[in-house]
Coordinates of C-alpha atoms and ligand atoms in Angstrom, one line a residue:
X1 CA 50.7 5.3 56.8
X2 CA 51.2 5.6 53.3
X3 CA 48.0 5.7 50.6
X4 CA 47.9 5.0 47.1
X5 CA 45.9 7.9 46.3
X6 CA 45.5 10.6 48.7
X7 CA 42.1 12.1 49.3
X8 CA 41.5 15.3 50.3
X9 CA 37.7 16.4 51.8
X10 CA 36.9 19.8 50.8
X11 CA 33.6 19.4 51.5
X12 CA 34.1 21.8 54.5
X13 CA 35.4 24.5 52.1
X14 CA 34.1 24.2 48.6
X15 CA 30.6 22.4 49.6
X16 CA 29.7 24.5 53.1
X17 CA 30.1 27.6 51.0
X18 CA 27.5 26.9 48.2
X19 CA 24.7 26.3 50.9
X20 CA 23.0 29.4 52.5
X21 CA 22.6 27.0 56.0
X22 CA 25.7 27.5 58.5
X23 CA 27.1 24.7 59.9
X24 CA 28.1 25.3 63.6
X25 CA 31.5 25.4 64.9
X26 CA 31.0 22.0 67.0
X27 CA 29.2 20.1 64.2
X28 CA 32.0 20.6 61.9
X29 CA 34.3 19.9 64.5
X30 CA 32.8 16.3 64.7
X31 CA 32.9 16.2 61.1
X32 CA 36.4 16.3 60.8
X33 CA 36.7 14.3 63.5
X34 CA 34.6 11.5 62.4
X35 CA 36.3 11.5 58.8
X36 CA 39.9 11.4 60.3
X37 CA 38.7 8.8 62.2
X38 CA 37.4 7.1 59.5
X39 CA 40.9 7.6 57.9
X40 CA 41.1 11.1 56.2
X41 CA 44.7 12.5 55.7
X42 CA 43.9 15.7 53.9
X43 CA 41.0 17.9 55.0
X44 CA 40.3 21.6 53.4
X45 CA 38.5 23.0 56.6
X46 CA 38.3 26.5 55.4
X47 CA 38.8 29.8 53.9
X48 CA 40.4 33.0 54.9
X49 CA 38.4 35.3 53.5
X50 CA 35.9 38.3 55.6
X51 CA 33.2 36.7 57.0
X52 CA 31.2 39.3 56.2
X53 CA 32.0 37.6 52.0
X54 CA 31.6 33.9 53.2
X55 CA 30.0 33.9 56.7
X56 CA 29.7 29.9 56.2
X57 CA 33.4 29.6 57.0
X58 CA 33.4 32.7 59.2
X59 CA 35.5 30.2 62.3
X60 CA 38.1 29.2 59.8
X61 CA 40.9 30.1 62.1
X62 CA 38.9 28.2 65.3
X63 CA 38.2 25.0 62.7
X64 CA 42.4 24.8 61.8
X65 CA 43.1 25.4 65.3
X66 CA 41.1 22.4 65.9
X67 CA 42.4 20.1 63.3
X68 CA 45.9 20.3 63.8
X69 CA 45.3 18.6 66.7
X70 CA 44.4 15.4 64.7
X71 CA 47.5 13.5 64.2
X72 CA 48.4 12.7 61.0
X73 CA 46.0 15.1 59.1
X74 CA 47.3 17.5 56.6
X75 CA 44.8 20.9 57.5
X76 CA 44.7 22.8 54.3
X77 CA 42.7 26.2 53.9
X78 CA 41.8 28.5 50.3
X79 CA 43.3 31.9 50.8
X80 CA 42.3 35.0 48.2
X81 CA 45.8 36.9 48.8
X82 CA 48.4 38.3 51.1
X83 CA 45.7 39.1 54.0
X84 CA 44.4 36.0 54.0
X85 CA 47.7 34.1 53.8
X86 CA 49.0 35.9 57.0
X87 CA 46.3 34.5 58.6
X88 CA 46.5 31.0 58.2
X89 CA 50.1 31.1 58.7
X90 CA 49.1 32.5 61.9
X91 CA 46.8 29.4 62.8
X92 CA 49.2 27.2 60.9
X93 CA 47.9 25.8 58.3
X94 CA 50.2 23.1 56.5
X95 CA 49.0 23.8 52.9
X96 CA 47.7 26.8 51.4
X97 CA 45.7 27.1 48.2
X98 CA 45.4 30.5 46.5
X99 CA 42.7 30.3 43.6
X100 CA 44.1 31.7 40.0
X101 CA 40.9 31.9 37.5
X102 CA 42.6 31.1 34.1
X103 CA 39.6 33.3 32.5
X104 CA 40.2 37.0 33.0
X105 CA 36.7 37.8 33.6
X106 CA 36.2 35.3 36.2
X107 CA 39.1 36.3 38.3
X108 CA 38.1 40.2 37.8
X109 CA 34.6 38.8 39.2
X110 CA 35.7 36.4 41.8
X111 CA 39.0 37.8 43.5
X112 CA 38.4 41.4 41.5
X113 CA 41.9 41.0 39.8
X114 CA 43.0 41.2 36.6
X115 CA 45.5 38.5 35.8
X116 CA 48.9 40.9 36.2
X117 CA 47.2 41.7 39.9
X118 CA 47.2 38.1 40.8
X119 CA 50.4 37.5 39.5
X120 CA 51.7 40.2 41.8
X121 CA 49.8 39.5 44.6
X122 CA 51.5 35.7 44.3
X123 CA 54.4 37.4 44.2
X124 CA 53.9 38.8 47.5
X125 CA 52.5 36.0 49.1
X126 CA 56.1 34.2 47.8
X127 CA 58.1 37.4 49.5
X128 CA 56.0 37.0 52.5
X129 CA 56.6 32.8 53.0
X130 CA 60.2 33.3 52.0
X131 CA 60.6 34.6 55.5
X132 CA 58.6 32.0 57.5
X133 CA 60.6 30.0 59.4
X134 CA 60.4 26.4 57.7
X135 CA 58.8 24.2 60.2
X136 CA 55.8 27.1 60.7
X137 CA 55.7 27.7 56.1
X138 CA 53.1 25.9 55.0
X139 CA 53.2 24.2 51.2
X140 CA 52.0 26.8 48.3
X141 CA 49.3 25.8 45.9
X142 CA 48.0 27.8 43.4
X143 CA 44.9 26.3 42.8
X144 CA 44.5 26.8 38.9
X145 CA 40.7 27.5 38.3
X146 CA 38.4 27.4 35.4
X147 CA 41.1 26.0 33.6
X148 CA 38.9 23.5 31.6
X149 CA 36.0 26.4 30.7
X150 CA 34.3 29.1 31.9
X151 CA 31.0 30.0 32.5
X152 CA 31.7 33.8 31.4
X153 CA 34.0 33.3 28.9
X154 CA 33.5 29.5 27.5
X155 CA 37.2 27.8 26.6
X156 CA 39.9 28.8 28.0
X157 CA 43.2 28.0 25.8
X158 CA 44.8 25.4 27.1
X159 CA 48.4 27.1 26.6
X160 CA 47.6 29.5 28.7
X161 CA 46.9 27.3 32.1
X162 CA 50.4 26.0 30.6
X163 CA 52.3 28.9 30.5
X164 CA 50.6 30.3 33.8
X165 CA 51.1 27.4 35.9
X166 CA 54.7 27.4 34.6
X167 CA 55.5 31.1 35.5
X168 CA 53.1 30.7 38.8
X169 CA 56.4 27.9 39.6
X170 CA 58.5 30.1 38.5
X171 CA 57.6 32.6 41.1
X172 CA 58.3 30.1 43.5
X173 CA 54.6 28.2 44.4
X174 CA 55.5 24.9 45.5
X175 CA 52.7 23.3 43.2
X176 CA 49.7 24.2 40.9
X177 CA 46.5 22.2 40.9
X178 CA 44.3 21.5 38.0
X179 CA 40.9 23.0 38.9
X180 CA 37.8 21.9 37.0
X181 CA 35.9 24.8 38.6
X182 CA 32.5 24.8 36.3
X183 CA 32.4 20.7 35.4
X184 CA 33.6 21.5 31.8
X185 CA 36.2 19.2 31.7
X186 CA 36.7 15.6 30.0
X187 CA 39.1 12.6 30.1
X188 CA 41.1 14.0 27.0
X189 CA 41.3 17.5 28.1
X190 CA 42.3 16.6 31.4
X191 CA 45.2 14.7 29.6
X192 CA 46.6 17.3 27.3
X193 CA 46.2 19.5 31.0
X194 CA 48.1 17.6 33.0
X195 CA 50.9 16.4 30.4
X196 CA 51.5 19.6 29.2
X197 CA 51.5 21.4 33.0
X198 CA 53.9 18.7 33.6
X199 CA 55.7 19.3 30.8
X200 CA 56.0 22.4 31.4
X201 CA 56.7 22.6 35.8
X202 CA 58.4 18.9 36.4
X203 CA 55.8 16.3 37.3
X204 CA 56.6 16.5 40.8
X205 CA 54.5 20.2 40.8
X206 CA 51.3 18.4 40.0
X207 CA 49.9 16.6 42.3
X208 CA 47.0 16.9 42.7
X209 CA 43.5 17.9 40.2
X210 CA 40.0 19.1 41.8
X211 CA 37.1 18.4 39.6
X212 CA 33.2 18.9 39.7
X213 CA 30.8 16.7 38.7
X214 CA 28.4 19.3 37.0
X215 CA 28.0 17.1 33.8
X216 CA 28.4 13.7 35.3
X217 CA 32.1 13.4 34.2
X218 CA 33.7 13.7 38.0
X219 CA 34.7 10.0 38.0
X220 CA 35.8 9.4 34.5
X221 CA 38.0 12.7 35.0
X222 CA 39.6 11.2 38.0
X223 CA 40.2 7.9 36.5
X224 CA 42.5 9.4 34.0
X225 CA 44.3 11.5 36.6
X226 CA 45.0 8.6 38.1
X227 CA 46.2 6.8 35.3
X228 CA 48.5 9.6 34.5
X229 CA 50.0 9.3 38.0
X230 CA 48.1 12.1 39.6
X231 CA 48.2 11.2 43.4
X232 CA 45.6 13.5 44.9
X233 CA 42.0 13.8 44.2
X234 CA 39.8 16.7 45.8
X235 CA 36.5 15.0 47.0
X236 CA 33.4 16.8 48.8
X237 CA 31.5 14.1 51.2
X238 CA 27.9 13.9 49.7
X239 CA 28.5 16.0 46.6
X240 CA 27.6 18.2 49.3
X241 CA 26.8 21.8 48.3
X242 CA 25.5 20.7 45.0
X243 CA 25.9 22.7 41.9
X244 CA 24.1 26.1 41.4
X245 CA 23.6 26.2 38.1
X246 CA 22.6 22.7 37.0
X247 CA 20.0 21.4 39.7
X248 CA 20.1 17.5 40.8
X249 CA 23.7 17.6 40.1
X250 CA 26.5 17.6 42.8
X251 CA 28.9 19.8 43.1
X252 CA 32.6 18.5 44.0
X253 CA 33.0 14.8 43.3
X254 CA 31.3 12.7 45.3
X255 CA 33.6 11.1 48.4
X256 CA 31.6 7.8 49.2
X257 CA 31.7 7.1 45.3
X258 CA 35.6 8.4 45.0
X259 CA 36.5 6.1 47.5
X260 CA 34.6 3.0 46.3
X261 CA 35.9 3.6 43.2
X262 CA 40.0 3.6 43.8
X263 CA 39.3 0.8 46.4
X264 CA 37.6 -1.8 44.4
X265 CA 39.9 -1.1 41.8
X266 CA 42.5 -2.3 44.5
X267 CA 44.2 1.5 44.9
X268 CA 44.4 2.2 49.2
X269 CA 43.4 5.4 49.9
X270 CA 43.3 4.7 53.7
X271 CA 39.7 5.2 54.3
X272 CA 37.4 3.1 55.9
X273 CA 33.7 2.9 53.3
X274 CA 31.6 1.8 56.3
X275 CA 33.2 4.3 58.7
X276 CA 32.6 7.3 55.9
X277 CA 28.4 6.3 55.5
X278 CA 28.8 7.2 58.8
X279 CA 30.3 10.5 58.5
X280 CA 27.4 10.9 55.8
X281 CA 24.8 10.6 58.7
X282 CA 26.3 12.9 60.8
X283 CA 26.6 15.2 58.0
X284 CA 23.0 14.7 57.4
X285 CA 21.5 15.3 60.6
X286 CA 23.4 18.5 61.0
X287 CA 22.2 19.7 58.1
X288 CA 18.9 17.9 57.1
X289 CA 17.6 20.3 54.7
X290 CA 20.7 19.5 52.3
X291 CA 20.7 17.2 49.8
X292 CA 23.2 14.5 50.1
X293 CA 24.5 13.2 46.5
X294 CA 26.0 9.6 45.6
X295 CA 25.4 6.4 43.9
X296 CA 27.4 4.1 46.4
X297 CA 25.5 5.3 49.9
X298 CA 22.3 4.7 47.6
X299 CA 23.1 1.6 46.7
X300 CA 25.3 -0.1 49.3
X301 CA 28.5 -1.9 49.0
X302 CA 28.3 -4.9 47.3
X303 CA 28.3 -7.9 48.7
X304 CA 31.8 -9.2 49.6
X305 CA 33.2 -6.0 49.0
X306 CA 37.0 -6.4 49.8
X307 CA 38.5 -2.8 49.9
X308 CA 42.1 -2.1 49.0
X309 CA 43.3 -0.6 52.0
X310 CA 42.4 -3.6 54.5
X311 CA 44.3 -6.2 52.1
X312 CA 48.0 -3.4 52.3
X313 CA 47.5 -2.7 56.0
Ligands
ZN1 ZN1 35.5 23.6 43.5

């Protein structure tokens, strides 16, 4: 089945590790059941990282084990480096996303490396795949964050997510991702962004852009990656997780709203609406202490509400 835009849920990844709650094994299991039911091709289920860092995500390897059984679903997990790659090769996960803070201070912070560590430690990770046998080598993504702003370190020059995502290819990633880690971003940044990576890699090694919703901006961001001919959109059911450091505000784009969104506009992203409120409410009761974010579960779908993906097949 092909979609128009492809969706993929890291609400499992980027939104279960802001909350302090743990979800348990078999509730997230449903979860990604119930969203690839409701049509879900892409799911970030997890992250490779000690548990003892991110206990949230502690059964990462049990969750991709689990979700590899789904057909059709692309299983996709963050690794921080070499360690954590082996290990979801091991499990085999189809696409890997290793995190590259475009500001200095965050990565020293976050993945304590300084920008020549992390390009050696992709460097490895490259050495490492190179002798995976094809059918078990998962796709490469350096995932490039912060690369609209930083909370440490404010702007972060745009030729340098250029001319880092162009040597990260270089290397031999198979693609780099646009990452709006902090919601800094805007319509015209994300332009300059994805023209120049483009530019820069070959269109074909960007794909895909994640973006927060921090300032309210999620949705207008994605509607220009879109319009540029970006065909994958990072999405986190609920907002879930939320953001941190601005209260009331989600954290990831909203799903529910993403969806509703590219559908009404006629784009098929392969997901059922009424079969994803549902995945909400399962979400929900697992963890009712959460706040759940989005306009269009507030609201409900209008009336006569024709999505895109029912009109293609
Ligand atoms: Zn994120």
């Amino acid at each position: 089945m092909a979609v128009d835009i492809l969706i993929s849920e890291v609400g499992l990844r980027d939104g279960l590790q802001s909350i302090e709650a743990v979800l348990p094994t078999e509730r997230k299991k449903a979860w990604i059941a119930a969203q690839h039911a409701a049509g879900a091709r892409e799911m970030e289920v997890g992250s490779f990282v000690p548990p003892k860092l991110i206990p949230q995500l502690a059964d990462t390897a049990e969750i991709v084990r689990f979700a590899r059984a789904l057909p059709e679903l692309c299983v996709a997990a963050l690794v921080p480096n070499l360690h954590g790659l082996r290990d979801a090769v091991e499990c085999g996960v189809h696409k890997v996303s290793l995190p590259f803070s475009m500001s200095e201070s965050h990565s020293i912070r976050n993945l304590r490396k300084t920008h020549a560590e992390v390009f050696a430690e992709i460097g490895r990770c490259i050495d490492f795949l190179r002798a995976v046998p094809a059918e078990r080598r998962p796709r490469f993504d350096i995932s490039l964050s912060t690369a609209f702003g930083c909370t440490i370190e404010g702007a972060v020059p745009e030729h340098r997510v250029i001319a880092f995502a162009e040597r990260v290819i270089e290397l031999g990633a198979d693609e780099v991702c646009l990452s709006d880690t902090t919601g800094y971003g805007n319509p015209a940044q994300l332009k300059r962004l994805v023209t120049g990576v483009r530019h820069a890699c070959g269109a074909d090694r960007l794909e895909g852009v994640h973006l927060h919703n921090t300032r309210g901006q999620g949705l207008a961001n994605a509607l220009m990656a879109v319009e540029l001919g970006v065909t994958t959109l990072d999405s986190s059911l609920g907002g879930i997780g939320g953001c941190p450091w601005a209260p009331g505000a989600s954290g990831n784009i909203v799903t529910e709203d993403l969806v509703f969104l590219l559908e009404s506009m006629g784009l098929d992203t392969g997901i059922d609406l009424e079969a994803l409120m549902k995945v909400r409410e399962l979400v929900q009761e697992a963890l009712p202490e959460i706040e759940l974010f989005g306009f269009t579960p507030a609201a409900g779908l209008p009336l006569g509400f024709e999505p895109a993906h029912e009109s293609s097949g």
